[in-house]
Every structure is written in C-alpha cells, then in structure tokens.
Short mmCIF file of N, CA, C and O in Angstrom, two decimals:
data_model
loop_
_atom_site.label_atom_id
_atom_site.label_comp_id
_atom_site.label_asym_id
_atom_site.label_seq_id
_atom_site.Cartn_x
_atom_site.Cartn_y
_atom_site.Cartn_z
N MET A 1 11.11 7.42 -12.00
CA MET A 1 11.46 6.55 -12.49
C MET A 1 11.46 5.68 -10.53
O MET A 1 12.19 6.41 -9.63
N ALA A 2 11.04 4.37 -10.44
CA ALA A 2 10.62 3.79 -8.95
C ALA A 2 12.19 3.70 -8.88
O ALA A 2 12.87 2.63 -9.48
N THR A 3 12.65 3.37 -7.26
CA THR A 3 13.90 2.78 -6.81
C THR A 3 13.62 1.93 -6.02
O THR A 3 12.87 1.82 -4.96
N LEU A 4 14.37 0.49 -6.45
CA LEU A 4 14.00 -0.58 -5.47
C LEU A 4 14.57 -0.35 -4.09
O LEU A 4 15.91 -0.05 -3.75
N LEU A 5 14.30 -0.64 -3.14
CA LEU A 5 14.45 -0.57 -1.78
C LEU A 5 15.58 -1.56 -1.24
O LEU A 5 15.13 -2.84 -1.61
N ASP A 6 16.56 -1.53 -0.58
CA ASP A 6 17.29 -2.20 0.01
C ASP A 6 16.88 -2.78 1.29
O ASP A 6 15.64 -2.33 2.03
N ASP A 7 17.39 -3.74 1.95
CA ASP A 7 16.91 -3.72 3.60
C ASP A 7 16.73 -3.10 4.70
O ASP A 7 15.94 -2.68 5.42
N GLU A 8 17.89 -1.77 4.34
CA GLU A 8 17.76 -0.88 5.26
C GLU A 8 16.84 0.07 4.98
O GLU A 8 16.16 0.71 6.05
N ALA A 9 17.01 0.31 3.66
CA ALA A 9 15.90 1.25 3.31
C ALA A 9 14.11 0.53 3.47
O ALA A 9 13.59 1.56 4.26
N LEU A 10 13.81 -0.28 3.46
CA LEU A 10 12.91 -0.76 3.86
C LEU A 10 12.44 -1.03 5.17
O LEU A 10 11.10 -0.57 5.63
N SER A 11 13.27 -1.44 6.14
CA SER A 11 13.26 -1.36 7.37
C SER A 11 12.93 0.02 8.22
O SER A 11 12.13 0.30 8.95
N ALA A 12 13.68 0.97 7.23
CA ALA A 12 13.48 2.79 7.79
C ALA A 12 11.91 2.78 7.25
O ALA A 12 11.34 3.53 8.00
N ALA A 13 11.45 2.61 6.47
CA ALA A 13 10.15 2.65 5.54
C ALA A 13 9.14 2.42 6.70
O ALA A 13 8.26 2.71 7.05
N LEU A 14 9.17 0.82 6.47
CA LEU A 14 8.27 0.25 7.47
C LEU A 14 8.00 0.67 8.66
O LEU A 14 7.24 0.82 9.30
N ALA A 15 9.15 1.06 9.53
CA ALA A 15 9.14 1.80 11.00
C ALA A 15 8.22 3.07 10.88
O ALA A 15 7.84 3.65 12.00
N THR A 16 8.38 3.59 9.71
CA THR A 16 7.30 4.80 9.64
C THR A 16 5.84 4.67 9.52
O THR A 16 5.00 5.76 9.26
N LEU A 17 5.41 3.50 8.85
CA LEU A 17 4.13 3.42 8.26
C LEU A 17 3.70 2.44 9.54
O LEU A 17 3.66 1.56 10.50
N ASP A 18 1.80 2.44 9.37
CA ASP A 18 1.41 2.24 10.16
C ASP A 18 0.58 0.98 9.81
O ASP A 18 0.11 0.59 8.77
N ASP A 19 0.89 -0.18 10.71
CA ASP A 19 0.43 -1.53 10.33
C ASP A 19 0.76 -2.30 9.15
O ASP A 19 0.15 -3.28 8.51
N TRP A 20 2.09 -1.84 8.54
CA TRP A 20 2.59 -2.35 7.34
C TRP A 20 3.64 -3.39 7.64
O TRP A 20 4.49 -2.97 8.77
N HIS A 21 3.54 -4.39 6.70
CA HIS A 21 4.55 -5.12 7.41
C HIS A 21 5.00 -6.18 5.83
O HIS A 21 4.40 -5.93 4.51
N GLY A 22 6.28 -6.61 5.70
CA GLY A 22 6.56 -7.24 4.30
C GLY A 22 8.35 -7.15 4.49
O GLY A 22 8.83 -7.26 5.69
N ASP A 23 8.66 -7.92 3.26
CA ASP A 23 9.91 -7.83 3.15
C ASP A 23 10.43 -7.06 1.82
O ASP A 23 9.17 -6.40 1.19
N ARG A 24 11.43 -7.28 1.17
CA ARG A 24 11.83 -6.67 -0.15
C ARG A 24 10.76 -6.93 -1.22
O ARG A 24 10.59 -6.47 -2.36
N SER A 25 9.99 -8.03 -1.09
CA SER A 25 9.09 -8.39 -2.17
C SER A 25 7.85 -7.85 -2.28
O SER A 25 7.68 -7.37 -3.65
N ALA A 26 7.68 -7.52 -1.05
CA ALA A 26 6.22 -6.62 -1.18
C ALA A 26 5.71 -6.55 0.35
O ALA A 26 6.19 -6.88 1.43
N ILE A 27 5.14 -5.27 0.42
CA ILE A 27 4.78 -4.83 1.79
C ILE A 27 3.01 -5.12 1.63
O ILE A 27 2.35 -5.04 1.11
N THR A 28 2.32 -5.36 3.14
CA THR A 28 0.69 -5.35 3.23
C THR A 28 0.44 -4.96 4.37
O THR A 28 1.12 -4.67 5.23
N ARG A 29 -0.77 -4.72 4.40
CA ARG A 29 -1.79 -4.11 5.34
C ARG A 29 -3.23 -4.65 5.22
O ARG A 29 -3.53 -4.67 4.26
N HIS A 30 -3.36 -4.88 6.22
CA HIS A 30 -5.19 -5.78 6.80
C HIS A 30 -5.81 -4.27 7.48
O HIS A 30 -5.08 -4.26 7.91
N VAL A 31 -6.68 -4.05 6.62
CA VAL A 31 -7.69 -3.16 7.33
C VAL A 31 -9.08 -3.88 7.77
O VAL A 31 -9.58 -4.62 6.75
N HIS A 32 -9.70 -3.22 8.57
CA HIS A 32 -11.16 -3.51 8.47
C HIS A 32 -11.68 -2.35 8.29
O HIS A 32 -11.74 -1.27 9.14
N ILE A 33 -12.54 -2.34 7.54
CA ILE A 33 -13.74 -0.94 7.04
C ILE A 33 -14.86 -1.36 7.14
O ILE A 33 -15.70 -2.45 6.50
N PRO A 34 -15.52 -0.20 8.02
CA PRO A 34 -17.12 -0.64 8.19
C PRO A 34 -17.52 -1.08 6.57
O PRO A 34 -17.48 0.13 5.78
N GLU A 35 -18.82 -1.61 6.35
CA GLU A 35 -19.10 -2.24 5.09
C GLU A 35 -20.00 -0.85 4.25
O GLU A 35 -19.43 -0.80 3.29
N ALA A 36 -20.35 -0.02 5.01
CA ALA A 36 -21.07 1.26 4.58
C ALA A 36 -19.97 2.16 3.92
O ALA A 36 -20.22 3.09 2.92
N GLU A 37 -18.76 2.21 4.62
CA GLU A 37 -17.78 2.94 4.09
C GLU A 37 -16.70 2.23 2.88
O GLU A 37 -15.70 2.94 2.51
N THR A 38 -17.00 0.72 2.55
CA THR A 38 -15.77 -0.10 1.93
C THR A 38 -16.09 0.90 0.21
O THR A 38 -15.00 0.74 0.01
N GLY A 39 -16.93 1.08 -0.26
CA GLY A 39 -17.21 1.21 -1.38
C GLY A 39 -15.93 2.62 -1.52
O GLY A 39 -15.82 3.03 -2.65
N ALA A 40 -16.63 3.74 -0.85
CA ALA A 40 -15.70 4.73 -0.58
C ALA A 40 -14.42 4.51 -0.64
O ALA A 40 -13.64 5.59 -1.29
N PHE A 41 -13.85 3.74 0.03
CA PHE A 41 -12.72 3.42 0.57
C PHE A 41 -11.83 3.19 -0.54
O PHE A 41 -10.87 3.42 -0.80
N LEU A 42 -12.66 2.34 -1.24
CA LEU A 42 -11.98 1.33 -2.41
C LEU A 42 -11.77 2.51 -3.44
O LEU A 42 -11.26 2.12 -4.28
N SER A 43 -12.97 3.27 -3.71
CA SER A 43 -12.81 4.72 -4.78
C SER A 43 -11.70 5.39 -4.80
O SER A 43 -10.83 5.92 -5.39
N SER A 44 -11.26 5.27 -3.19
CA SER A 44 -9.96 6.59 -2.85
C SER A 44 -8.82 5.95 -3.23
O SER A 44 -8.16 6.44 -3.89
N LEU A 45 -8.77 4.43 -2.89
CA LEU A 45 -7.83 3.50 -3.28
C LEU A 45 -7.13 3.57 -4.88
O LEU A 45 -6.26 3.71 -5.21
N GLU A 46 -8.44 3.68 -5.33
CA GLU A 46 -8.46 3.79 -6.99
C GLU A 46 -7.91 5.35 -7.23
O GLU A 46 -7.07 4.97 -8.12
N SER A 47 -8.28 6.09 -6.80
CA SER A 47 -7.88 7.66 -7.02
C SER A 47 -6.29 7.74 -6.93
O SER A 47 -5.63 8.29 -7.73
N ILE A 48 -5.73 7.37 -5.67
CA ILE A 48 -4.51 7.17 -5.72
C ILE A 48 -3.75 6.71 -6.29
O ILE A 48 -2.77 6.96 -6.89
N ALA A 49 -3.95 5.21 -6.94
CA ALA A 49 -3.20 4.43 -7.96
C ALA A 49 -3.30 5.14 -9.40
O ALA A 49 -2.24 5.36 -9.57
N ARG A 50 -4.40 6.14 -9.40
CA ARG A 50 -4.48 6.75 -10.73
C ARG A 50 -3.39 8.20 -10.83
O ARG A 50 -2.50 8.28 -11.60
N GLU A 51 -3.06 8.81 -9.47
CA GLU A 51 -2.35 9.96 -8.99
C GLU A 51 -1.25 9.17 -9.34
O GLU A 51 -0.18 9.76 -9.89
N LEU A 52 -0.61 8.07 -8.85
CA LEU A 52 0.92 8.05 -8.52
C LEU A 52 1.39 6.66 -9.80
O LEU A 52 2.42 6.25 -9.90
N ASP A 53 0.04 6.18 -10.86
CA ASP A 53 -0.03 5.43 -11.81
C ASP A 53 0.69 3.95 -11.27
O ASP A 53 1.63 3.49 -12.20
N HIS A 54 0.27 3.51 -10.09
CA HIS A 54 1.00 2.53 -9.52
C HIS A 54 -0.66 1.90 -8.75
O HIS A 54 -1.27 2.87 -7.74
N ASP A 55 -0.51 0.48 -9.02
CA ASP A 55 -1.97 -0.17 -8.71
C ASP A 55 -1.47 -0.94 -7.27
O ASP A 55 -0.63 -1.91 -7.20
N PRO A 56 -2.29 -1.64 -6.37
CA PRO A 56 -2.25 -2.49 -5.48
C PRO A 56 -2.92 -3.76 -5.86
O PRO A 56 -3.59 -3.57 -6.61
N ASP A 57 -2.40 -4.46 -4.88
CA ASP A 57 -3.11 -5.84 -5.12
C ASP A 57 -4.30 -5.97 -3.93
O ASP A 57 -3.55 -5.36 -2.66
N ILE A 58 -5.26 -5.50 -4.05
CA ILE A 58 -6.58 -5.80 -2.94
C ILE A 58 -7.15 -7.11 -3.12
O ILE A 58 -7.90 -7.40 -4.44
N GLU A 59 -7.09 -7.81 -1.94
CA GLU A 59 -7.88 -8.92 -1.38
C GLU A 59 -8.89 -8.66 -0.38
O GLU A 59 -8.71 -8.27 0.27
N GLY A 60 -9.85 -9.56 -0.29
CA GLY A 60 -10.67 -9.71 0.61
C GLY A 60 -12.35 -9.33 0.13
O GLY A 60 -12.55 -9.33 -1.09
N SER A 61 -13.13 -8.84 1.15
CA SER A 61 -14.18 -8.86 0.66
C SER A 61 -15.03 -8.32 1.86
O SER A 61 -14.79 -8.58 2.88
N GLY A 62 -16.09 -7.64 1.47
CA GLY A 62 -16.92 -6.92 2.84
C GLY A 62 -16.09 -6.12 3.40
O GLY A 62 -15.29 -5.29 2.93
N SER A 63 -16.09 -6.09 4.54
CA SER A 63 -15.05 -5.04 5.68
C SER A 63 -13.64 -5.43 6.03
O SER A 63 -12.96 -4.43 5.98
N ASP A 64 -13.40 -6.77 5.19
CA ASP A 64 -11.92 -7.09 5.68
C ASP A 64 -11.19 -7.13 4.27
O ASP A 64 -11.56 -7.91 3.63
N LEU A 65 -10.08 -5.90 4.10
CA LEU A 65 -8.99 -5.83 2.95
C LEU A 65 -8.12 -6.32 3.37
O LEU A 65 -7.26 -5.62 4.45
N THR A 66 -7.20 -6.35 2.34
CA THR A 66 -5.64 -7.03 2.64
C THR A 66 -5.14 -5.92 1.33
O THR A 66 -5.35 -6.43 0.37
N ILE A 67 -4.39 -4.94 1.73
CA ILE A 67 -3.68 -4.53 0.17
C ILE A 67 -2.37 -4.66 0.48
O ILE A 67 -1.38 -4.63 1.49
N THR A 68 -1.81 -5.35 -0.62
CA THR A 68 -0.40 -5.48 -1.27
C THR A 68 0.30 -4.54 -2.40
O THR A 68 -0.55 -4.53 -3.10
N MET A 69 1.36 -4.14 -2.25
CA MET A 69 2.27 -3.23 -2.73
C MET A 69 3.64 -3.90 -2.92
O MET A 69 4.02 -4.35 -2.14
N SER A 70 3.73 -3.76 -4.64
CA SER A 70 4.96 -3.94 -5.13
C SER A 70 5.36 -3.79 -6.13
O SER A 70 4.12 -3.68 -6.92
N THR A 71 6.36 -3.29 -6.85
CA THR A 71 6.88 -2.89 -8.18
C THR A 71 7.27 -4.07 -8.89
O THR A 71 8.50 -4.56 -8.91
N HIS A 72 6.36 -4.78 -9.84
CA HIS A 72 6.59 -6.01 -10.38
C HIS A 72 7.81 -5.42 -11.34
O HIS A 72 8.58 -6.64 -11.93
N SER A 73 7.51 -4.33 -11.94
CA SER A 73 8.84 -3.87 -13.16
C SER A 73 10.07 -3.98 -12.23
O SER A 73 11.36 -4.16 -12.98
N LYS A 74 10.45 -3.75 -10.91
CA LYS A 74 11.38 -3.60 -10.46
C LYS A 74 12.24 -5.02 -9.60
O LYS A 74 12.99 -5.15 -9.09
N GLY A 75 10.70 -6.06 -9.70
CA GLY A 75 11.10 -6.95 -8.83
C GLY A 75 10.93 -6.84 -6.91
O GLY A 75 11.68 -7.71 -6.61
N GLY A 76 10.57 -6.11 -6.62
CA GLY A 76 9.93 -5.70 -5.48
C GLY A 76 9.46 -4.67 -4.60
O GLY A 76 8.86 -3.90 -5.78
N VAL A 77 9.96 -3.92 -3.70
CA VAL A 77 9.35 -2.91 -3.50
C VAL A 77 9.95 -1.57 -3.50
O VAL A 77 11.52 -1.59 -3.34
N THR A 78 9.48 -0.54 -3.83
CA THR A 78 10.09 0.40 -4.61
C THR A 78 9.82 1.97 -3.46
O THR A 78 8.98 1.66 -2.61
N ASP A 79 9.96 2.89 -3.77
CA ASP A 79 9.56 4.27 -2.93
C ASP A 79 8.47 4.33 -3.28
O ASP A 79 7.80 4.96 -2.61
N LEU A 80 8.16 4.06 -4.47
CA LEU A 80 6.55 4.33 -4.89
C LEU A 80 5.45 3.59 -4.14
O LEU A 80 4.45 3.87 -3.74
N ASP A 81 5.78 2.41 -3.89
CA ASP A 81 4.79 1.61 -3.12
C ASP A 81 5.03 2.12 -1.42
O ASP A 81 3.77 1.88 -0.93
N VAL A 82 6.40 2.72 -1.04
CA VAL A 82 6.17 3.42 0.14
C VAL A 82 5.55 4.60 0.25
O VAL A 82 4.44 5.26 1.23
N THR A 83 5.67 5.54 -0.97
CA THR A 83 4.59 6.62 -1.18
C THR A 83 3.12 5.96 -1.41
O THR A 83 2.07 6.63 -0.55
N TYR A 84 2.63 5.18 -1.79
CA TYR A 84 1.29 4.48 -1.58
C TYR A 84 1.16 4.32 -0.49
O TYR A 84 -0.08 4.62 0.16
N ALA A 85 1.58 3.52 0.46
CA ALA A 85 1.30 3.35 1.57
C ALA A 85 1.14 4.23 2.45
O ALA A 85 -0.03 4.36 3.50
N ARG A 86 1.96 5.21 2.33
CA ARG A 86 1.63 6.53 3.13
C ARG A 86 0.47 7.08 2.85
O ARG A 86 -0.28 7.69 3.78
N ARG A 87 0.15 7.11 1.73
CA ARG A 87 -1.06 7.43 1.36
C ARG A 87 -2.70 6.96 1.73
O ARG A 87 -3.42 7.89 2.28
N VAL A 88 -2.46 5.76 1.71
CA VAL A 88 -3.18 4.95 2.36
C VAL A 88 -3.61 5.09 4.01
O VAL A 88 -4.70 5.14 4.62
N ASP A 89 -2.26 4.98 4.47
CA ASP A 89 -2.35 5.55 6.29
C ASP A 89 -2.53 7.00 6.45
O ASP A 89 -3.86 6.97 7.23
N ALA A 90 -2.44 7.73 5.34
CA ALA A 90 -3.26 8.95 5.50
C ALA A 90 -4.72 9.10 5.81
O ALA A 90 -5.37 9.94 6.46
N LEU A 91 -5.13 8.14 4.39
CA LEU A 91 -6.63 8.23 4.61
C LEU A 91 -7.41 7.21 5.10
O LEU A 91 -8.77 7.62 5.59
N LEU A 92 -6.46 6.21 6.32
CA LEU A 92 -7.25 6.04 7.16
C LEU A 92 -7.12 6.46 8.85
O LEU A 92 -7.86 6.26 9.35
N SER A 93 -6.49 7.42 8.66
CA SER A 93 -5.79 8.29 9.98
C SER A 93 -7.48 9.26 10.07
O SER A 93 -8.13 9.67 9.52
#
C-alpha cells in the first residue's frame, strides 16, 4: 500500500532524484528524448507502470515529454511515485 509523503519526506526524496520537482500534490520531470528513441522510451515507461501497477501522466509530443506522478487515491505524492521516479532516472542514465 502506498504511503503519502509529508513535506520532510518529499524534500528528502526530491533531493535524491534527478531533475524532478513538485510539491505534495505531484512531482514532475521534463525530458528531451531523441525522436528516434521516443517510442522505445514510452514503451519502457509503460513496462515500469505495469510492474509497479502505477501509471504516470505523460504529456507532450515528439522529443519533449513531461512526466507527472501522483497517487490520486491517496491525494498526493507517495513512496510509490518516488519509486517510479527513481526507475525513470535509472532509465535515463
């Protein structure tokens, strides 16, 4: 079960994530992916979502994407969102 993060836990988590920002309602990262790699990247994001049973909100087109994470059923950012963000960071590194 996902645990809602308080301000302190969220700040600590954001300090360990690459280029993620946000508040207790949601965390976001903007990425630029070469167009030739966008399909594979989106497929990887989908695989992570299936593994974690947790879906990101993805906006954008072409090479520029915005990934937003929030656990709607909990009303904000949870440890599950941070886990997903870490997996995205690993994918991009």
